[in-house]
Coordinates of C-alpha atoms and ligand atoms in Angstrom, one line a residue:
X1175 CA 78.1 98.5 65.4
X1176 CA 80.1 97.6 62.4
X1177 CA 81.5 99.6 59.4
X1178 CA 79.7 99.3 56.1
X1179 CA 78.7 101.0 52.9
X1180 CA 76.1 103.8 53.2
X1181 CA 76.0 104.9 49.6
X1182 CA 77.7 104.2 46.2
X1183 CA 78.2 106.1 42.9
X1184 CA 80.2 106.0 39.7
X1185 CA 81.2 107.9 36.7
X1186 CA 82.3 106.7 33.2
X1187 CA 83.5 109.2 30.5
X1188 CA 81.1 109.6 27.6
X1189 CA 83.5 108.7 24.8
X1190 CA 83.2 105.0 23.7
X1191 CA 86.2 103.3 22.0
X1192 CA 85.2 100.0 20.4
X1193 CA 87.4 97.0 19.5
X1194 CA 86.7 97.9 15.9
X1195 CA 88.2 101.4 16.6
X1196 CA 91.3 99.7 18.0
X1197 CA 91.7 97.6 14.8
X1198 CA 92.5 100.8 13.1
X1199 CA 95.5 101.7 15.3
X1200 CA 97.1 98.4 16.3
X1201 CA 97.4 94.9 14.7
X1202 CA 94.4 93.3 16.5
X1203 CA 90.8 92.1 15.9
X1204 CA 87.5 92.5 17.6
X1205 CA 87.4 88.7 17.7
X1206 CA 90.8 88.4 19.5
X1207 CA 90.0 91.0 22.1
X1208 CA 86.4 89.8 22.8
X1209 CA 87.3 86.1 23.0
X1210 CA 90.5 86.5 25.1
X1211 CA 89.4 89.2 27.5
X1212 CA 85.6 89.7 27.3
X1213 CA 86.0 93.3 26.4
X1214 CA 83.9 94.9 23.7
X1215 CA 84.4 98.6 24.3
X1216 CA 85.9 101.0 26.9
X1217 CA 85.5 104.6 27.9
X1218 CA 88.2 107.1 27.4
X1219 CA 88.3 110.5 29.1
X1220 CA 88.8 113.7 27.2
X1221 CA 92.2 115.3 27.2
X1222 CA 91.2 118.0 29.8
X1223 CA 89.2 115.5 32.0
X1224 CA 91.6 114.2 34.6
X1225 CA 91.3 111.8 37.5
X1226 CA 90.1 114.5 40.0
X1227 CA 87.2 115.4 37.6
X1228 CA 86.0 111.8 37.4
X1229 CA 86.5 111.3 41.1
X1230 CA 84.4 114.3 41.8
X1231 CA 81.4 113.1 39.7
X1232 CA 81.5 109.6 41.3
X1233 CA 81.9 111.1 44.8
X1234 CA 78.9 113.5 44.3
X1235 CA 76.8 110.5 43.3
X1236 CA 77.9 108.4 46.3
X1237 CA 77.2 111.3 48.7
X1238 CA 73.7 111.7 47.2
X1239 CA 73.0 108.0 47.4
X1240 CA 74.1 108.0 51.1
X1241 CA 72.2 111.2 51.8
X1242 CA 75.2 112.7 53.4
X1243 CA 76.5 116.2 53.2
X1244 CA 80.2 116.7 52.1
X1245 CA 80.7 118.7 55.3
X1246 CA 80.0 115.5 57.3
X1247 CA 82.9 113.6 55.7
X1248 CA 85.8 113.1 58.1
X1249 CA 88.3 111.5 55.7
X1250 CA 88.7 111.1 52.0
X1251 CA 90.7 108.2 50.6
X1252 CA 91.3 108.2 46.8
X1253 CA 92.8 105.0 45.3
X1254 CA 94.6 105.8 42.1
X1255 CA 97.8 105.2 40.2
X1256 CA 97.1 108.0 37.8
X1257 CA 96.7 111.2 39.9
X1258 CA 96.5 114.5 38.1
X1259 CA 99.9 115.4 39.8
X1260 CA 102.0 113.5 42.3
X1261 CA 101.0 116.3 44.7
X1262 CA 98.7 117.8 45.7
X1263 CA 96.8 114.5 45.9
X1264 CA 93.6 113.8 44.1
X1265 CA 92.0 113.4 47.5
X1266 CA 93.0 117.0 48.4
X1267 CA 91.6 118.3 45.0
X1268 CA 88.4 116.4 45.8
X1269 CA 88.2 117.8 49.3
X1270 CA 88.3 121.3 48.0
X1271 CA 85.8 120.7 45.1
X1272 CA 83.3 118.9 47.3
X1273 CA 83.6 121.5 50.0
X1274 CA 84.4 118.7 52.5
X1275 CA 85.9 121.3 54.9
X1276 CA 86.3 118.9 57.8
X1277 CA 87.9 116.1 56.0
X1278 CA 91.5 114.8 56.1
X1279 CA 92.6 113.6 52.7
X1280 CA 95.2 111.2 51.2
X1281 CA 95.7 109.0 48.2
X1282 CA 96.2 105.2 48.3
X1283 CA 98.5 103.6 45.8
X1284 CA 97.8 99.8 45.4
X1285 CA 97.0 99.8 41.6
X1286 CA 93.9 97.7 40.8
X1287 CA 93.5 96.6 44.4
X1288 CA 93.4 100.2 45.6
X1289 CA 89.7 100.4 46.2
X1290 CA 89.7 97.3 48.5
X1291 CA 92.8 98.7 50.3
X1292 CA 90.9 102.0 50.7
X1293 CA 87.7 100.4 51.9
X1294 CA 89.5 98.3 54.6
X1295 CA 91.5 101.4 55.7
X1296 CA 88.2 103.2 56.1
X1297 CA 86.7 100.3 58.1
X1298 CA 89.6 100.7 60.7
X1299 CA 88.8 104.4 61.3
X1300 CA 85.1 103.8 61.6
X1301 CA 85.4 100.7 63.9
X1302 CA 87.9 102.6 66.1
X1303 CA 85.4 105.4 66.3
X1304 CA 88.0 107.9 65.1
X1305 CA 85.7 109.0 62.3
X1306 CA 82.0 108.7 61.4
X1307 CA 82.1 109.0 57.6
X1308 CA 84.9 108.1 55.2
X1309 CA 84.6 108.7 51.5
X1310 CA 86.5 106.1 49.5
X1311 CA 87.0 106.7 45.7
X1312 CA 88.7 104.5 43.1
X1313 CA 89.7 106.4 40.0
X1314 CA 92.0 105.9 37.1
X1315 CA 92.7 107.6 33.8
X1316 CA 94.7 104.7 32.4
X1317 CA 94.5 106.3 28.9
X1318 CA 97.2 108.8 29.9
X1319 CA 99.8 106.0 30.7
X1320 CA 98.7 103.7 27.8
X1321 CA 101.1 102.9 25.1
X1322 CA 98.7 103.1 22.2
X1323 CA 101.2 101.2 19.9
X1324 CA 101.3 98.2 22.2
X1325 CA 98.5 95.7 21.4
X1326 CA 99.4 93.6 24.4
X1327 CA 98.1 96.3 26.7
X1328 CA 96.2 99.1 24.9
X1329 CA 93.2 96.9 24.1
X1330 CA 92.6 96.1 27.8
X1331 CA 92.5 99.5 29.4
X1332 CA 89.9 102.2 30.1
X1333 CA 89.1 105.2 32.3
X1334 CA 86.5 105.8 35.1
X1335 CA 85.7 106.3 38.8
X1336 CA 83.6 104.7 41.5
X1337 CA 83.0 105.8 45.1
X1338 CA 81.5 104.6 48.4
X1339 CA 80.6 106.4 51.6
X1340 CA 81.7 104.2 54.6
X1341 CA 80.1 104.6 58.0
X1342 CA 78.5 102.9 61.0
X1343 CA 76.0 100.1 60.3
X1344 CA 74.1 97.8 62.6
X1345 CA 75.7 94.8 64.2
X1346 CA 76.3 91.9 61.9
X1347 CA 76.2 94.1 58.8
X1348 CA 79.0 95.8 56.8
X1349 CA 82.6 94.6 56.3
X1350 CA 82.9 91.4 58.2
X1351 CA 86.3 90.2 57.1
X1352 CA 89.1 91.1 54.7
X1353 CA 92.5 90.1 53.4
X1354 CA 95.1 92.4 52.0
X1355 CA 98.4 91.2 50.5
X1356 CA 101.4 92.2 48.5
X1357 CA 104.5 90.7 46.9
X1358 CA 106.9 93.5 45.9
X1359 CA 109.4 91.0 44.4
X1360 CA 107.0 90.8 41.5
X1361 CA 106.8 94.5 40.7
X1362 CA 108.3 94.0 37.3
X1363 CA 105.3 92.0 36.1
X1364 CA 103.2 95.2 36.0
X1365 CA 104.6 98.6 36.2
X1366 CA 104.9 102.2 34.8
X1367 CA 108.1 102.6 32.8
X1368 CA 110.3 105.7 32.4
X1369 CA 108.3 106.8 29.4
X1370 CA 105.2 106.7 31.7
X1371 CA 103.7 103.7 29.9
X1372 CA 102.0 100.8 31.6
X1373 CA 104.0 97.6 30.9
X1374 CA 102.7 94.2 31.7
X1375 CA 103.8 90.6 31.6
X1376 CA 100.3 89.5 30.7
X1377 CA 100.8 85.7 30.9
X1378 CA 102.5 85.9 34.4
X1379 CA 99.8 88.3 35.8
X1380 CA 97.1 86.0 34.4
X1381 CA 98.6 82.9 36.1
X1382 CA 98.9 84.9 39.4
X1383 CA 95.4 86.2 39.2
X1384 CA 93.6 82.9 38.4
X1385 CA 95.1 81.5 41.6
X1386 CA 94.9 84.5 43.9
X1387 CA 91.3 85.7 43.2
X1388 CA 89.6 82.4 44.1
X1389 CA 92.0 81.8 47.0
X1390 CA 91.3 85.3 48.6
X1391 CA 87.6 85.0 48.0
X1392 CA 87.3 81.7 49.8
X1393 CA 89.6 82.9 52.6
X1394 CA 87.5 86.0 53.6
X1395 CA 84.4 83.8 53.7
X1396 CA 86.0 81.1 55.8
X1397 CA 87.4 83.8 58.2
X1398 CA 83.8 84.5 59.3
X1399 CA 83.0 80.8 59.7
X1400 CA 80.9 80.6 56.5
X1401 CA 81.4 78.5 53.4
X1402 CA 81.7 79.5 49.7
X1403 CA 78.1 78.3 49.3
X1404 CA 77.0 81.2 51.5
X1405 CA 78.2 83.9 49.0
X1406 CA 75.3 85.6 47.3
X1407 CA 77.2 87.9 45.0
X1408 CA 80.8 88.3 43.7
X1409 CA 82.4 91.6 42.6
X1410 CA 85.8 90.8 41.1
X1411 CA 88.3 93.2 39.6
X1412 CA 87.4 93.5 35.9
X1413 CA 90.7 92.6 34.2
X1414 CA 89.8 89.6 32.1
X1415 CA 86.5 87.6 31.9
X1416 CA 88.5 84.4 32.0
X1417 CA 90.1 85.3 35.3
X1418 CA 86.7 86.4 36.7
X1419 CA 85.2 83.1 35.6
X1420 CA 87.9 81.2 37.4
X1421 CA 86.9 82.9 40.7
X1422 CA 83.2 82.5 40.1
X1423 CA 83.6 78.8 39.3
X1424 CA 85.7 78.1 42.4
X1425 CA 83.0 79.7 44.6
X1426 CA 80.4 77.7 42.7
X1427 CA 78.0 80.6 42.2
X1428 CA 75.7 81.2 39.3
X1429 CA 76.7 83.4 36.3
X1430 CA 74.2 86.1 37.2
X1431 CA 75.6 86.3 40.7
X1432 CA 78.8 87.9 39.5
X1433 CA 79.2 91.6 38.6
X1434 CA 80.4 92.0 35.0
X1435 CA 81.2 95.4 33.6
X1436 CA 84.3 94.5 31.7
X1437 CA 82.4 94.1 28.4
X1438 CA 81.6 97.9 28.2
X1439 CA 84.3 99.4 30.4
X1440 CA 87.4 97.2 30.0
X1441 CA 89.9 97.3 32.8
X1442 CA 89.9 100.7 34.6
X1443 CA 92.1 99.7 37.5
X1444 CA 91.1 101.2 40.9
X1445 CA 87.7 102.2 39.4
X1446 CA 86.8 98.7 38.3
X1447 CA 85.4 97.3 41.6
X1448 CA 83.6 100.4 42.8
X1449 CA 82.0 100.9 39.4
X1450 CA 80.9 97.2 39.3
X1451 CA 79.5 97.6 42.9
X1452 CA 77.7 100.8 42.1
X1453 CA 76.1 99.5 38.9
X1454 CA 75.1 96.2 40.7
X1455 CA 73.4 98.2 43.5
X1456 CA 71.6 100.4 41.0
X1457 CA 70.4 97.5 39.0
X1458 CA 68.9 95.9 42.1
X1459 CA 71.3 92.9 42.0
X1460 CA 72.3 93.2 45.6
X1461 CA 69.7 92.8 48.3
X1462 CA 69.6 93.6 52.0
X1463 CA 71.5 90.9 54.0
X1464 CA 73.3 89.5 50.9
X1465 CA 76.8 88.3 51.5
X1466 CA 79.0 89.9 48.9
X1467 CA 82.6 89.4 48.2
X1468 CA 84.8 92.1 46.6
X1469 CA 88.1 90.7 45.3
X1470 CA 90.9 92.3 43.3
X1471 CA 94.6 92.1 42.3
X1472 CA 97.0 94.3 40.6
X1473 CA 100.4 96.0 40.2
X1474 CA 102.7 95.7 43.1
X1475 CA 101.8 92.9 43.0
X1476 CA 99.0 93.5 45.4
X1477 CA 95.7 91.7 46.2
X1478 CA 92.8 92.1 48.5
X1479 CA 89.3 90.8 49.3
X1480 CA 86.5 91.8 51.6
X1481 CA 83.3 90.0 52.7
X1482 CA 80.4 92.4 53.3
X1483 CA 77.0 91.7 54.7
X1484 CA 75.0 94.2 52.6
X1485 CA 72.7 96.8 54.3
X1486 CA 72.8 99.4 57.0
Ligands
UT7_2670 O1 94.5 94.8 36.2 C1 95.8 94.6 35.7 C2 96.0 93.2 35.6 N1 96.2 92.7 34.3 C3 95.6 91.6 33.9 O2 94.9 91.0 34.6 C4 95.9 90.9 32.6 C5 96.2 89.5 32.8 N2 96.6 88.9 31.5 C6 95.6 88.7 30.6 O3 94.5 89.1 30.7 C7 96.0 87.9 29.3 O4 97.3 87.4 29.6 C8 96.1 88.9 28.1 C9 94.7 89.3 27.7 C10 97.0 90.1 28.3 C11 96.7 88.1 26.9 O5 95.9 86.9 26.7 P1 96.6 85.5 26.5 O6 95.5 84.5 26.1 O7 97.4 85.2 27.7 O8 97.5 85.7 25.2 P2 99.1 85.6 25.1 O9 99.8 86.7 25.8 O10 99.4 84.2 25.4 O11 99.3 85.8 23.5 C12 98.8 85.0 22.6 C13 99.1 85.6 21.2 C14 100.5 86.1 21.0 O12 100.9 85.8 19.7 P3 101.9 84.6 19.5 O13 103.1 84.9 20.3 O14 101.2 83.3 20.0 O15 102.1 84.6 18.0 C15 100.3 87.6 21.2 O16 101.3 88.3 20.5 O17 98.2 86.7 21.0 C16 99.0 87.8 20.6 N3 98.4 89.0 21.0 C17 97.4 89.7 20.3 N4 96.8 89.4 19.1 C18 95.9 90.2 18.7 C19 98.6 89.7 22.1 N5 97.8 90.8 22.2 C20 97.0 90.8 21.0 C21 96.0 91.6 20.5 N6 95.5 91.3 19.3 N7 95.6 92.7 21.1

């Protein structure tokens, strides 16, 4: 038996902010944002809608999709850099709200790579047979740490949540290999400052990402003795369409074999990969036995990838 994904779900706040809306608050243009990043609009949560709320809606959807009761969840891992409060954790808030009375709970902090870190952590507990079901959520309300006067960052970010239930799957399916990495010496390239604003050296992060995403994607596939040609579907962190394209081209896979949600959601950090995964599943883009690669990078700096043979 292996560890794999039994169900997925996501949630995006209702309020849409378009590039044209941003033209009114910073010196930017729809044309600049769309051509440099691929983003056309993003979702922004209401003032009173926090990370735990979005996590809850996404988690409910994933449990339903997996057909699993909250009481059967053994562990909740919430990847986030924008928790409602430093403690209690979002995962504890979620445990209470879901009525997951048998679950342990903790948050995972690995910025945009957080969901991949959570997924691989869940895999260890399942494969060790410590737990049967782990709920992994990626959620971020970046709007609350966005400097809305900084055009270098505010045009990129959005809010949302995605979730997956991880559990036992049949031999040969599920998470087959992974790679997690970090380089703390580059923390100053992407961080939260004393005013609680996200600050980024965009050019440096871009250079790092166009190298790291393809490299990690190829590595996880080679680890299982396969080639990049064997990848059926790619789910990259949605930070910039140009970075995503670099990974896709390096793997040599067709445009429609890569999940793309950046156009309507922007970069919503930990939520980006699980939202893209959930949407792709719901749109029927991932089929039983497909080899899919999830790959992300983010503040830390951190990075991570996982190769998954889809199905139960
Ligand atoms: O998940 C978190 C990880 N974050 C990322 O992955 C972001 C990685 N970096 C990027 O995606 C890109 O570097 C950006 C989208 C942030 C910037 O794109 P770029 O093509 O690297 O632009 P640039 O930083 O080289 O800036 C080009 C010009 C500059 O003007 P000058 O100095 O050439 O006169 C910027 O001031 O574009 C200017 N600029 C803007 N202009 C209009 C920067 N932001 C904006 C803006 N609207 N919003």
